[in-house]
Amino acid sequence: MFKRNLLFRTFLTFSIVVFLYSGLLMWTTIAKHYERLAYQNNSLNEQFLEKTSLSIDNRLEVLFTYINFLSEKESIDQYLREEDNEFASFSTLYDDLVNNLFSISQLGFNIGVAKDINGYIVSPDGYFLFDDYIKHLDLEKELYRIKNILSNKTNSTYEYIAGRDKSIMIIKQTQESTQKSIYYFIVFDNGVVLPDSLPNDTGMFVFGNQDSRLFEIGPPKELNLGLPKGRDNKGLVSSEKIDDQTFFMRRSGVIPSMTYYYSVPNTKVTALTKESVSSLIWMLSSLVIMGVGIVFFSSRKNYMPIKQILQNFDDHQDKNRDLLADQNELDFILENIKRINAANQELELEYSKSLYAMQEDFLKEVIFGATDNLAAKLSELQLTDYQNGGTLVILSLEGVSELEANLSEFNVLTLRKRIIQTYQASMNSQLFMPVAIDYRRFCLFFLEKDIREVTAVLEALKNLIEKENAVDITFTIANPIADIARLPHAYNEALSLLDVKYSFVETKIISTKSPAINNREDYNYSLESEQLFLNTLKTKNYGEGIKYIVDLTHDNFTKRQMNIHSTIEFKYALINTIKRSLNYVNKSFLEFSNSHYLLFEKITSNDSGVLEDAFVHIFTRVIQEVKAVNEGTDKTTPERIVEYLQENYQGDISLTAIATRFNLSESYVSRVIKEATGTSFKNYINALKVDKAKELLSTGKFKVNEVSEMVGCNNVNTFIRIFKQFEGQSPGQFMRDC
């Protein structure tokens, strides 16, 4: 038996999770409660501001309509034109005021008219000298301020003076006909126009802007607050939080430069009552108890498979049972898994050579001359059908495609072998037995002895390989053999055809019956002539090579009168030369022809002029490809890997990432880096980081922790350790020595 440490830890872990989740749930509930409370308060405040501002806007609109109506009266014009105080004009103005004031009085307003502070003010209550009128309004304390405002001839359109019961708003207006200013004194009862009370005792109601305030109500300390800039929100209420205050704002529809403000303290979390605390504790306890119960039963249920595994392992442990009694479950399971894995690895080593692999190895031995005890081995490896021979084909794959460029030779072999196996699987029958000689050559051993049937299969296989992997393909077919012992002879025959494949018109599928290129008298191009051109590539005499092709094509296509058969054969001879030239630098003819398909379309013509021009351009491109490789513009895989490291050492780079990027194994990448740099992958990356760090530190512009981050070391202590390992001193000491 074992200690149930795993069961206990599982139960404890999930119990803590249940407790934390329950607490989070309760906290979320409380937060939602206060969020709802804040939303309700904001809604009430918005409704208050909208209702109050609309009410005041309506009153002001009626008032301004009345003032505009009054300013057009003849009595106002006469009053302004008189230099002295003429009581006759006062009477006319008084009558106009009284006759039109009824609706204004209902709204809580009273209006007085004056043109300066030294004369009289005409109001519905009579004619008053300026000082007497202010005293009449019980605003005697504000007299000096009012006189100061008017005597300074302020350009402000609106001025507001608040009183205890009444307030006064002074509107300055310039009459166009006389270009003289007139002042309207709007007197209103605070209790009628302004709100009786605010929803919040600590709130503040203001009508004005950042520069001036017309109306304001609120505690004195709140009135000193600065106002935010009002926003034109198309008559809607908006809000803005400043410090611990929330400002609700609505732009006035009557005075666009003014805004209604209502400011209240931000909603705060208040202390919970005892009843609320009791309810929360009860709910939290219920959740925890229920969760712990669920966790207990689910942990026991989930532990049952582990218990069964332990029991099965324990039943097979015959030794050291007493030592295992105090062992942890996971340690015990891991120990047994390691033991099972070790046994599996031994089995995998025993069976690493499958039947297919052994068949391939056997046929390879036969191809290279091992012919002892063939009948017994054929029977043992289930190859008796091949006893009576068949047809041997060598598949040659020249050049390396873009897909294979970053692969190791082993991986290229694996990829190409898989393509052949895919074809076999698609045919649902084993048409041939493939044997890999190396990644460039495969032997395909067919039971079929009819060359035409074999050629049909090879044609389908050729199309698949060209589709999956753009490399140059050649199949050379040996004559059928009557006995498997003749396999070495067939191999040598197919190999000899491969060596002279460019002597044939068609170089994809070649047999002894394939038509050869003849040296006709009506065109001048032999294998020796081709060799002269290839030598110019090997010796890097590229200009001479281009000149040779220009002369060759002009001599044959223009000067000679070739018939259609000679023209076609000469085309094939030049195409074979192109293939050989590309193979010289391990380039794929298929990819090359696809890259220049417009030029290759031209050579389908049999017109001598078109063919001459097309082949000159094609050979020019070929020479450029060869020149690029010879001059090293195509980087090798090790060079590309090192270049990648130098460009990406600052990031999160690993052998796995590099192997994935270049389609290589980690061990192969590690070996390539070691050979290319003379040190290990990790040391090379650290050396790059330190070199860059020295460059940055020597400028004196960056701190050590900043440089650490810039070179890809997120932990500054790790950076200091690496730097000290390479330079023998800390980054700080290096900076001081610079």
XYZ file of C-alpha atoms in Angstrom:
738
model
C 0.000 0.000 0.000
C 1.068 3.602 -0.592
C 0.528 6.899 1.109
C -2.230 8.719 -0.721
C -0.214 11.896 -1.141
C -1.540 12.512 -4.639
C -5.163 12.208 -3.481
C -4.500 14.587 -0.587
C -2.711 17.149 -2.746
C -5.452 17.007 -5.379
C -8.148 17.512 -2.766
C -6.230 20.344 -1.094
C -5.484 22.096 -4.416
C -9.062 22.032 -5.606
C -10.361 23.029 -2.178
C -8.193 26.154 -2.326
C -9.488 26.820 -5.827
C -13.083 26.452 -4.566
C -12.391 28.839 -1.685
C -10.787 31.429 -3.970
C -13.539 31.059 -6.525
C -16.211 31.511 -3.873
C -14.446 34.616 -2.569
C -14.144 35.958 -6.101
C -17.827 35.269 -6.679
C -18.767 37.181 -3.534
C -16.459 40.043 -4.408
C -17.979 40.181 -7.888
C -21.465 40.254 -6.358
C -20.520 43.181 -4.091
C -18.810 45.008 -6.954
C -21.880 44.545 -9.154
C -24.059 45.882 -6.344
C -22.045 49.071 -6.063
C -21.792 49.327 -9.826
C -25.580 49.226 -9.999
C -25.788 51.796 -7.189
C -23.402 54.112 -9.058
C -25.418 53.666 -12.255
C -28.660 54.552 -10.433
C -27.081 57.636 -8.883
C -25.699 58.750 -12.229
C -29.087 58.239 -13.863
C -30.810 60.340 -11.180
C -28.211 63.080 -11.507
C -28.523 63.102 -15.296
C -32.314 63.294 -15.045
C -32.085 66.180 -12.544
C -29.678 68.168 -14.733
C -31.701 67.561 -17.891
C -35.009 68.552 -16.239
C -33.577 71.638 -14.525
C -31.605 72.845 -17.558
C -34.611 72.451 -19.861
C -36.787 74.394 -17.414
C -34.295 77.274 -17.155
C -33.677 77.217 -20.928
C -37.426 77.557 -21.526
C -37.648 80.540 -19.167
C -34.578 82.186 -20.705
C -35.907 81.648 -24.206
C -39.158 83.437 -23.321
C -37.177 86.181 -21.584
C -34.806 86.765 -24.520
C -37.745 86.760 -26.921
C -39.331 89.444 -24.793
C -36.098 91.505 -24.666
C -35.681 91.260 -28.445
C -39.298 92.323 -28.842
C -38.796 95.210 -26.417
C -35.566 96.390 -28.085
C -37.504 96.958 -31.301
C -39.932 99.339 -29.589
C -39.809 103.000 -30.528
C -39.642 103.870 -26.835
C -36.218 102.216 -26.536
C -34.920 104.124 -29.572
C -36.246 107.427 -28.181
C -34.814 106.676 -24.744
C -31.341 106.101 -26.162
C -31.352 109.172 -28.408
C -32.129 111.620 -25.604
C -29.055 113.150 -24.045
C -30.782 114.116 -20.775
C -33.261 112.283 -18.651
C -36.629 113.135 -20.187
C -39.464 111.826 -18.065
C -41.738 111.838 -21.084
C -39.665 109.124 -22.693
C -39.607 107.310 -19.339
C -43.388 107.220 -19.371
C -43.542 105.674 -22.854
C -40.892 103.114 -21.957
C -42.671 102.351 -18.676
C -45.930 101.719 -20.512
C -44.220 99.293 -22.903
C -42.621 97.458 -19.993
C -45.827 97.104 -18.018
C -48.025 96.204 -20.962
C -45.809 93.275 -21.993
C -44.589 92.036 -18.638
C -47.431 89.799 -17.623
C -46.032 86.570 -19.062
C -42.541 87.452 -17.867
C -43.735 87.994 -14.310
C -45.333 84.566 -14.297
C -41.925 83.089 -15.032
C -40.439 84.858 -12.006
C -38.625 87.665 -13.890
C -38.748 91.439 -13.654
C -36.946 93.787 -16.059
C -35.343 97.199 -15.616
C -33.804 99.309 -18.388
C -30.881 101.803 -18.099
C -28.332 103.415 -20.356
C -25.771 104.390 -17.682
C -25.257 104.274 -13.926
C -25.661 108.027 -13.442
C -29.218 108.266 -14.665
C -32.499 106.615 -13.991
C -33.566 102.993 -14.323
C -37.029 102.453 -15.724
C -38.738 99.372 -14.303
C -42.305 98.133 -13.828
C -41.969 99.316 -10.180
C -41.332 102.929 -11.288
C -38.372 105.231 -12.064
C -35.352 104.905 -9.808
C -31.993 106.440 -9.547
C -29.380 103.697 -10.032
C -28.453 103.457 -6.311
C -32.064 103.503 -5.199
C -32.970 100.760 -7.648
C -30.245 98.472 -6.306
C -31.412 99.144 -2.737
C -34.995 98.502 -3.846
C -33.892 95.064 -5.018
C -32.249 94.449 -1.613
C -28.876 94.101 -3.359
C -27.244 97.019 -1.595
C -24.224 94.916 -0.670
C -23.544 94.278 -4.374
C -23.898 97.982 -5.384
C -20.183 98.670 -5.608
C -19.606 95.492 -7.662
C -22.423 96.334 -10.093
C -21.148 99.896 -10.579
C -17.631 98.601 -11.088
C -18.830 96.169 -13.770
C -20.720 98.856 -15.668
C -18.174 101.667 -15.203
C -15.407 99.463 -16.650
C -17.538 99.129 -19.756
C -17.045 95.412 -19.852
C -17.446 93.742 -23.185
C -19.096 90.749 -21.512
C -22.582 90.105 -22.836
C -23.880 88.631 -19.582
C -23.116 89.460 -15.969
C -24.624 87.758 -12.958
C -24.915 88.999 -9.339
C -26.386 86.638 -6.781
C -28.411 87.856 -3.820
C -29.975 86.089 -0.891
C -33.565 86.049 -2.195
C -33.201 87.772 -5.531
C -30.500 87.745 -8.149
C -29.853 89.999 -11.073
C -28.517 89.257 -14.538
C -27.314 92.221 -16.553
C -27.506 91.897 -20.352
C -25.612 94.419 -22.440
C -27.018 95.156 -25.898
C -25.883 97.618 -28.590
C -28.589 99.186 -30.743
C -27.618 99.217 -34.400
C -29.400 102.517 -35.269
C -27.769 104.585 -32.521
C -24.671 102.461 -31.811
C -25.367 103.043 -28.135
C -25.379 100.464 -25.374
C -28.394 99.682 -23.245
C -28.469 97.512 -20.151
C -31.346 95.219 -19.259
C -31.497 94.330 -15.562
C -33.208 90.921 -15.290
C -34.368 90.489 -11.724
C -35.582 87.035 -10.700
C -36.631 85.306 -7.531
C -34.133 82.579 -6.741
C -36.834 80.229 -5.540
C -38.804 80.494 -8.782
C -36.065 80.208 -11.424
C -33.370 78.079 -9.730
C -33.997 74.586 -8.329
C -35.297 74.533 -4.737
C -32.834 71.834 -3.732
C -30.198 69.515 -5.152
C -30.434 65.694 -5.158
C -27.154 65.545 -3.250
C -26.347 67.778 -0.252
C -22.722 67.983 -1.376
C -23.627 68.663 -4.997
C -23.021 71.879 -6.944
C -25.242 73.372 -9.682
C -23.716 75.965 -12.011
C -24.829 77.721 -15.180
C -21.847 79.258 -16.933
C -18.464 78.295 -18.363
C -14.792 78.165 -17.404
C -14.545 81.983 -17.531
C -17.771 83.099 -15.858
C -20.752 81.725 -13.977
C -24.308 83.080 -14.283
C -26.095 80.877 -11.751
C -24.571 78.666 -9.075
C -25.917 76.787 -6.093
C -24.031 74.598 -3.692
C -21.842 74.484 -0.580
C -19.243 77.314 -0.564
C -16.276 74.962 -0.639
C -17.703 73.163 -3.672
C -18.325 76.418 -5.559
C -14.577 77.040 -5.653
C -14.031 74.027 -7.879
C -12.820 74.676 -11.418
C -15.219 73.745 -14.199
C -14.304 71.457 -17.107
C -14.747 72.679 -20.635
C -18.334 72.169 -21.699
C -18.938 69.829 -24.619
C -21.557 70.274 -27.314
C -23.268 66.907 -27.084
C -26.296 67.865 -29.195
C -28.514 68.644 -26.212
C -27.658 65.414 -24.355
C -26.155 65.108 -20.894
C -22.506 64.041 -20.756
C -20.257 63.334 -17.784
C -16.578 63.681 -16.877
C -14.637 62.649 -13.775
C -12.094 65.085 -12.351
C -10.269 63.952 -9.196
C -13.015 62.859 -6.748
C -15.849 64.725 -8.505
C -18.136 63.717 -11.354
C -19.392 66.575 -13.531
C -22.643 66.152 -15.451
C -22.888 68.688 -18.279
C -25.441 69.896 -20.804
C -24.854 72.752 -23.247
C -27.527 75.492 -23.099
C -29.747 75.665 -26.136
C -30.434 79.383 -25.538
C -26.950 80.689 -24.664
C -24.575 78.342 -26.598
C -21.493 79.678 -24.799
C -22.936 78.554 -21.450
C -23.236 75.077 -20.008
C -25.297 73.629 -17.167
C -23.066 71.780 -14.677
C -24.044 69.512 -11.848
C -21.097 68.220 -9.803
C -21.309 65.464 -7.176
C -18.657 63.413 -5.355
C -17.850 60.064 -6.984
C -19.875 57.124 -5.714
C -17.939 55.421 -2.931
C -18.217 52.027 -1.347
C -19.907 52.451 1.998
C -19.531 50.195 4.999
C -21.679 47.066 5.012
C -24.337 46.636 7.641
C -24.236 43.765 10.125
C -27.134 42.116 8.322
C -25.284 42.322 5.008
C -22.093 40.910 6.547
C -24.041 38.005 8.079
C -25.739 37.229 4.761
C -22.427 37.308 2.880
C -20.700 35.052 5.428
C -23.589 32.584 5.306
C -23.541 32.539 1.485
C -19.751 32.201 1.342
C -19.795 29.348 3.860
C -22.499 27.543 1.912
C -20.543 27.845 -1.315
C -17.308 26.647 0.298
C -18.954 23.676 2.026
C -20.795 22.629 -1.126
C -17.645 23.066 -3.255
C -15.451 21.104 -0.836
C -17.990 18.272 -0.829
C -18.057 18.134 -4.620
C -14.237 18.254 -4.766
C -13.934 15.426 -2.224
C -16.173 13.030 -4.117
C -14.814 13.986 -7.562
C -11.199 13.618 -6.303
C -11.948 10.116 -5.006
C -13.602 9.170 -8.283
C -10.751 10.568 -10.405
C -8.207 8.826 -8.155
C -9.672 5.400 -8.866
C -7.786 4.869 -12.197
C -4.516 5.879 -10.492
C -5.300 3.482 -7.676
C -5.915 0.708 -10.198
C -2.590 1.491 -11.955
C -0.771 1.379 -8.620
C -2.408 -1.930 -7.777
C -1.415 -3.425 -11.142
C 2.169 -2.263 -10.721
C 2.228 -3.420 -7.117
C 1.022 -6.908 -8.058
C 4.070 -7.337 -10.318
C 6.597 -6.127 -7.770
C 8.048 -9.244 -6.151
C 11.078 -7.621 -4.556
C 11.676 -4.734 -2.192
C 7.965 -4.506 -1.305
C 8.856 -3.059 2.120
C 10.939 -0.291 0.528
C 8.029 0.665 -1.717
C 5.578 1.036 1.151
C 6.507 4.671 1.829
C 7.013 5.661 -1.812
C 5.019 8.485 -3.397
C 2.452 7.378 -5.995
C 3.808 9.547 -8.825
C 7.401 8.551 -8.153
C 6.372 4.925 -8.201
C 4.416 5.305 -11.464
C 7.236 7.264 -13.141
C 9.759 4.628 -12.086
C 7.658 1.888 -13.666
C 7.035 3.946 -16.823
C 10.793 4.407 -17.223
C 11.244 0.679 -16.839
C 8.564 -0.007 -19.470
C 10.079 2.587 -21.844
C 13.490 0.977 -21.466
C 11.988 -2.410 -22.350
C 10.173 -0.891 -25.343
C 13.390 0.691 -26.597
C 15.101 -2.670 -26.469
C 12.228 -4.163 -28.453
C 12.401 -1.323 -30.977
C 16.100 -1.984 -31.473
C 15.362 -5.646 -32.093
C 12.655 -4.869 -34.620
C 14.186 -1.712 -36.114
C 14.796 -3.566 -39.358
C 11.324 -4.237 -40.689
C 10.588 -6.734 -43.447
C 10.606 -3.932 -46.021
C 13.999 -2.664 -44.854
C 15.451 -6.178 -44.918
C 14.073 -6.759 -48.416
C 15.678 -3.496 -49.607
C 19.013 -4.407 -48.022
C 18.927 -7.865 -49.616
C 18.209 -6.547 -53.117
C 20.977 -3.965 -52.746
C 23.391 -6.772 -51.872
C 22.291 -8.731 -54.957
C 22.704 -5.648 -57.188
C 26.300 -5.294 -56.013
C 27.141 -8.975 -56.605
C 26.157 -10.989 -53.467
C 24.489 -14.051 -55.056
C 25.000 -16.799 -52.418
C 22.014 -18.887 -51.289
C 19.513 -16.698 -53.185
C 16.593 -19.159 -53.155
C 16.566 -19.525 -49.341
C 16.808 -15.779 -48.756
C 14.100 -15.019 -51.304
C 11.762 -17.416 -49.515
C 12.686 -16.047 -46.082
C 12.056 -12.433 -47.175
C 8.863 -13.239 -49.155
C 10.467 -12.317 -52.504
C 10.024 -15.619 -54.329
C 8.077 -13.831 -57.131
C 11.360 -12.159 -58.164
C 13.149 -15.512 -58.571
C 12.452 -15.525 -62.311
C 13.792 -12.017 -62.862
C 12.059 -8.941 -64.261
C 13.038 -5.478 -65.415
C 15.486 -3.190 -63.604
C 15.124 0.591 -63.891
C 17.457 3.217 -62.462
C 15.691 6.395 -61.366
C 18.112 9.358 -61.368
C 17.084 12.639 -59.719
C 19.446 15.465 -60.694
C 19.512 18.878 -59.039
C 18.058 20.012 -55.742
C 14.667 21.715 -55.587
C 13.878 24.759 -53.491
C 11.967 22.523 -51.083
C 15.035 20.296 -50.562
C 17.653 23.066 -50.470
C 17.786 23.231 -46.657
C 17.527 19.483 -46.003
C 20.321 17.106 -45.129
C 21.108 14.288 -47.571
C 19.397 11.797 -45.267
C 16.232 13.911 -45.172
C 16.294 14.362 -48.962
C 16.534 10.568 -49.310
C 13.631 10.099 -46.886
C 11.486 12.649 -48.751
C 12.129 11.123 -52.162
C 11.580 7.581 -50.899
C 8.240 8.653 -49.398
C 7.081 10.035 -52.767
C 7.808 6.688 -54.424
C 6.019 4.830 -51.614
C 3.030 7.173 -52.034
C 2.775 6.133 -55.673
C 2.953 2.463 -54.725
C 0.147 2.949 -52.189
C -2.023 4.806 -54.731
C -1.832 1.815 -57.126
C -3.006 -0.640 -54.407
C -0.431 -3.135 -55.626
C 3.338 -3.592 -55.526
C 4.339 -2.941 -59.129
C 8.037 -2.739 -58.299
C 10.459 -3.051 -55.424
C 12.327 0.268 -54.829
C 15.939 0.116 -53.622
C 17.694 3.351 -52.633
C 21.329 3.460 -53.738
C 21.694 7.019 -52.444
C 19.530 10.150 -52.451
C 20.285 10.712 -56.163
C 19.642 7.201 -57.505
C 16.997 4.528 -56.912
C 16.715 1.062 -58.434
C 13.157 -0.003 -59.305
C 12.899 -3.791 -59.793
C 9.727 -4.711 -61.789
C 8.246 -8.194 -62.116
C 6.877 -6.995 -65.486
C 9.119 -7.823 -68.463
C 7.190 -5.916 -71.118
C 9.095 -2.623 -71.649
C 5.935 -0.869 -72.840
C 4.064 -1.689 -69.605
C 7.060 -0.597 -67.526
C 7.296 2.659 -69.500
C 3.605 3.421 -68.814
C 4.183 3.030 -65.050
C 7.320 5.193 -65.224
C 5.405 7.917 -67.069
C 2.839 8.113 -64.232
C 5.594 8.030 -61.609
C 7.479 10.797 -63.475
C 4.399 13.053 -63.361
C 3.991 12.474 -59.613
C 7.628 13.228 -58.790
C 7.655 16.357 -60.962
C 4.494 17.550 -59.222
C 5.747 16.860 -55.709
C 9.422 17.686 -56.144
C 10.762 19.886 -58.944
C 13.937 18.020 -59.907
C 15.259 16.588 -63.174
C 14.244 12.968 -63.627
C 15.772 10.269 -65.806
C 14.627 6.633 -65.985
C 17.069 4.214 -67.674
C 15.558 0.801 -68.432
C 17.788 -2.265 -68.734
C 16.769 -5.210 -70.883
C 14.577 -7.705 -68.978
C 16.373 -10.557 -67.186
C 15.213 -14.178 -66.760
C 16.914 -14.788 -63.385
C 17.481 -12.587 -60.361
C 21.133 -13.637 -60.410
C 21.468 -11.482 -63.560
C 20.489 -8.372 -61.550
C 24.094 -6.977 -61.375
C 24.328 -7.207 -65.181
C 21.012 -5.333 -65.582
C 22.196 -2.676 -63.100
C 25.410 -2.073 -65.051
C 23.438 -1.886 -68.295
C 21.013 0.714 -66.904
C 23.936 2.608 -65.373
C 25.749 2.750 -68.720
C 22.608 4.188 -70.333
C 22.504 6.809 -67.575
C 26.078 7.841 -68.286
C 25.237 8.632 -71.925
C 21.681 9.865 -71.392
C 22.374 13.148 -73.207
C 23.082 11.181 -76.378
C 19.357 10.479 -76.713
C 16.620 12.692 -78.071
C 14.377 12.129 -75.015
C 16.199 12.128 -71.676
C 13.279 11.351 -69.323
C 12.706 7.643 -70.033
C 15.571 5.854 -71.866
C 15.963 2.282 -72.973
C 18.238 0.582 -75.486
C 15.467 1.157 -78.049
C 15.358 4.959 -77.510
C 16.233 7.144 -80.554
C 19.751 8.616 -80.356
C 20.941 12.030 -81.501
C 22.686 11.570 -84.855
C 25.439 13.790 -86.196
C 23.692 14.727 -89.425
C 25.507 16.620 -92.115
C 22.893 19.385 -92.187
C 23.659 20.652 -88.633
C 26.969 20.966 -86.860
C 26.810 19.999 -83.151
C 28.457 16.915 -81.673
C 29.103 15.731 -78.127
C 32.620 17.126 -78.512
C 31.140 20.533 -79.414
C 28.966 20.404 -76.328
C 32.009 19.624 -74.183
C 33.726 22.770 -75.499
C 30.842 24.882 -74.199
C 30.753 23.098 -70.803
C 34.489 23.756 -70.418
C 33.851 27.513 -70.707
C 31.549 27.203 -67.654
C 34.063 25.173 -65.665
C 36.857 27.660 -66.461
C 34.509 30.632 -65.800
C 35.012 32.062 -69.308
C 31.383 33.201 -69.385
C 31.820 35.759 -72.157
C 33.425 33.141 -74.384
C 30.573 30.755 -73.588
C 27.922 33.265 -74.697
C 29.870 34.024 -77.881
C 30.140 30.281 -78.595
C 26.338 29.832 -78.295
C 25.636 32.907 -80.474
C 27.924 31.593 -83.226
C 26.611 28.024 -82.885
C 22.920 28.943 -83.140
C 23.504 31.433 -85.959
C 25.538 28.928 -87.950
C 22.934 26.165 -87.654
C 19.596 28.020 -87.632
C 20.463 30.778 -90.146
C 23.310 29.670 -92.431
C 22.380 26.003 -92.783
C 19.231 24.865 -94.487
C 18.027 22.180 -92.021
C 14.931 20.132 -92.672
C 12.252 19.764 -90.004
C 13.719 16.538 -88.606
C 17.181 18.056 -88.224
C 15.728 21.163 -86.598
C 13.903 19.053 -83.991
C 16.969 16.917 -83.241
C 19.167 20.030 -82.937
C 16.633 21.516 -80.481
C 16.812 18.359 -78.335
C 20.602 18.451 -78.418
C 20.610 22.069 -77.132
C 18.027 21.227 -74.424
C 20.240 18.362 -73.233
C 23.176 20.755 -73.057
C 21.077 23.117 -70.923
C 20.276 20.228 -68.560
C 23.934 19.234 -68.264
C 24.935 22.853 -67.594
C 22.398 23.180 -64.771
C 23.330 19.798 -63.304
C 26.913 21.050 -63.156
C 25.825 23.489 -60.421
C 23.166 21.176 -58.949
C 20.249 23.238 -60.269
C 16.862 21.824 -61.272
C 16.050 22.043 -64.988
C 12.332 21.799 -64.193
C 12.416 24.796 -61.857
C 14.591 26.709 -64.335
C 12.180 26.066 -67.217
C 9.194 27.057 -65.074
C 10.958 30.309 -64.130
C 11.491 31.147 -67.823
C 8.397 29.547 -69.298
C 7.876 32.326 -71.872
C 11.278 31.567 -73.438
C 10.640 27.821 -73.377
C 7.271 28.351 -75.077
C 9.134 29.914 -77.993
C 11.243 26.793 -78.606
C 8.096 24.802 -79.350
C 8.189 26.643 -82.679
C 10.151 25.290 -85.643
C 10.899 28.716 -87.099
C 14.690 29.152 -87.334
C 14.684 32.860 -86.428
C 12.490 32.355 -83.359
C 14.559 29.370 -82.213
C 17.887 31.192 -82.608
C 16.709 34.171 -80.534
C 15.080 31.977 -77.849
C 18.094 29.692 -77.333
C 20.532 32.625 -77.093
C 18.399 34.155 -74.330
C 17.956 30.804 -72.536
C 21.704 30.052 -72.570
C 22.357 33.596 -71.299
C 20.108 32.854 -68.296
C 21.864 29.504 -67.770
C 25.290 31.171 -67.713
C 23.961 33.723 -65.200
C 22.790 30.872 -62.938
C 26.182 29.145 -63.158
C 28.028 32.413 -62.555
C 25.905 33.185 -59.484
C 26.754 29.814 -57.920
C 30.459 29.959 -58.824
C 30.819 33.446 -57.371
C 29.163 32.359 -54.127
C 25.980 34.409 -54.295
C 24.039 31.283 -53.364
C 24.782 30.672 -49.696
C 25.302 27.182 -48.341
C 23.112 25.822 -45.574
C 25.730 26.458 -42.843
C 26.153 30.036 -44.075
C 22.400 30.599 -44.008
C 22.104 29.180 -40.499
C 24.929 31.396 -39.159
C 23.407 34.417 -40.898
C 20.042 33.585 -39.280
C 21.699 33.405 -35.844
C 23.410 36.758 -36.342
C 20.108 38.387 -37.282
C 17.929 36.784 -34.582
C 20.180 36.252 -31.528
C 18.247 38.920 -29.624
C 15.009 36.927 -29.747
C 13.842 33.721 -28.102
C 15.903 31.433 -30.355
C 16.444 27.699 -29.866
C 17.858 24.709 -31.724
C 14.296 23.417 -32.164
C 13.187 26.669 -33.813
C 16.197 26.670 -36.162
C 15.707 23.007 -37.071
C 12.027 23.661 -37.836
C 12.843 26.709 -39.967
C 15.463 24.914 -42.085
C 13.719 21.486 -42.077
C 16.699 19.821 -40.414
C 17.186 17.729 -37.301
C 18.386 19.391 -34.090
C 21.499 17.233 -33.960
C 22.401 18.141 -37.540
C 21.895 21.886 -36.838
C 24.038 21.628 -33.703
C 26.821 19.953 -35.669
C 26.645 22.507 -38.503
C 26.899 25.417 -36.047
C 29.828 23.759 -34.269
C 31.695 23.267 -37.553
C 30.882 26.756 -38.888
C 31.641 28.768 -35.715
C 34.086 26.575 -33.820
C 31.913 26.571 -30.696
C 28.565 25.321 -29.444
C 25.210 26.863 -30.298
C 24.694 28.318 -26.805
C 28.206 29.766 -26.567
C 27.927 31.347 -30.017
C 24.583 33.001 -29.151
C 26.022 34.313 -25.863
C 29.128 35.600 -27.675
C 26.917 37.535 -30.108
C 24.984 39.034 -27.187
C 28.191 40.071 -25.398
C 29.708 41.616 -28.556
C 26.590 43.701 -29.119
C 26.433 44.605 -25.418
C 30.032 45.902 -25.505
C 29.170 48.058 -28.474
C 26.128 49.530 -26.676
C 27.856 49.993 -23.315
C 30.824 51.795 -24.861
C 28.495 54.581 -26.095
C 27.645 55.520 -22.485
C 24.025 56.151 -23.475
C 22.418 53.092 -21.899
C 22.165 51.540 -18.457
C 23.154 47.925 -17.812
C 19.542 46.753 -17.439
C 18.598 48.518 -20.702
C 21.459 46.864 -22.598
C 20.482 43.518 -21.067
C 17.002 43.828 -22.523
C 18.266 45.117 -25.880
C 20.470 42.037 -26.451
C 17.681 39.636 -25.479
C 18.475 38.892 -21.800
C 15.294 39.491 -19.826
C 17.063 38.656 -16.545
C 19.781 41.222 -15.817
C 21.559 38.845 -13.415
C 21.871 36.265 -16.203
C 23.240 38.970 -18.494
C 25.874 40.025 -15.937
C 26.926 36.389 -15.460
C 27.312 35.779 -19.219
C 29.182 39.062 -19.736
C 31.570 38.278 -16.884
C 32.137 34.766 -18.283
C 33.325 36.167 -21.652
C 35.006 39.429 -20.602
C 36.275 38.651 -17.076
C 34.555 41.726 -15.651
C 31.043 42.971 -15.027
C 29.213 45.278 -17.487
C 29.468 48.111 -14.944
C 33.257 47.763 -14.720
C 33.463 47.632 -18.526
C 31.561 50.940 -18.760
C 33.868 52.605 -16.231
C 36.955 51.434 -18.146
C 35.670 52.773 -21.467
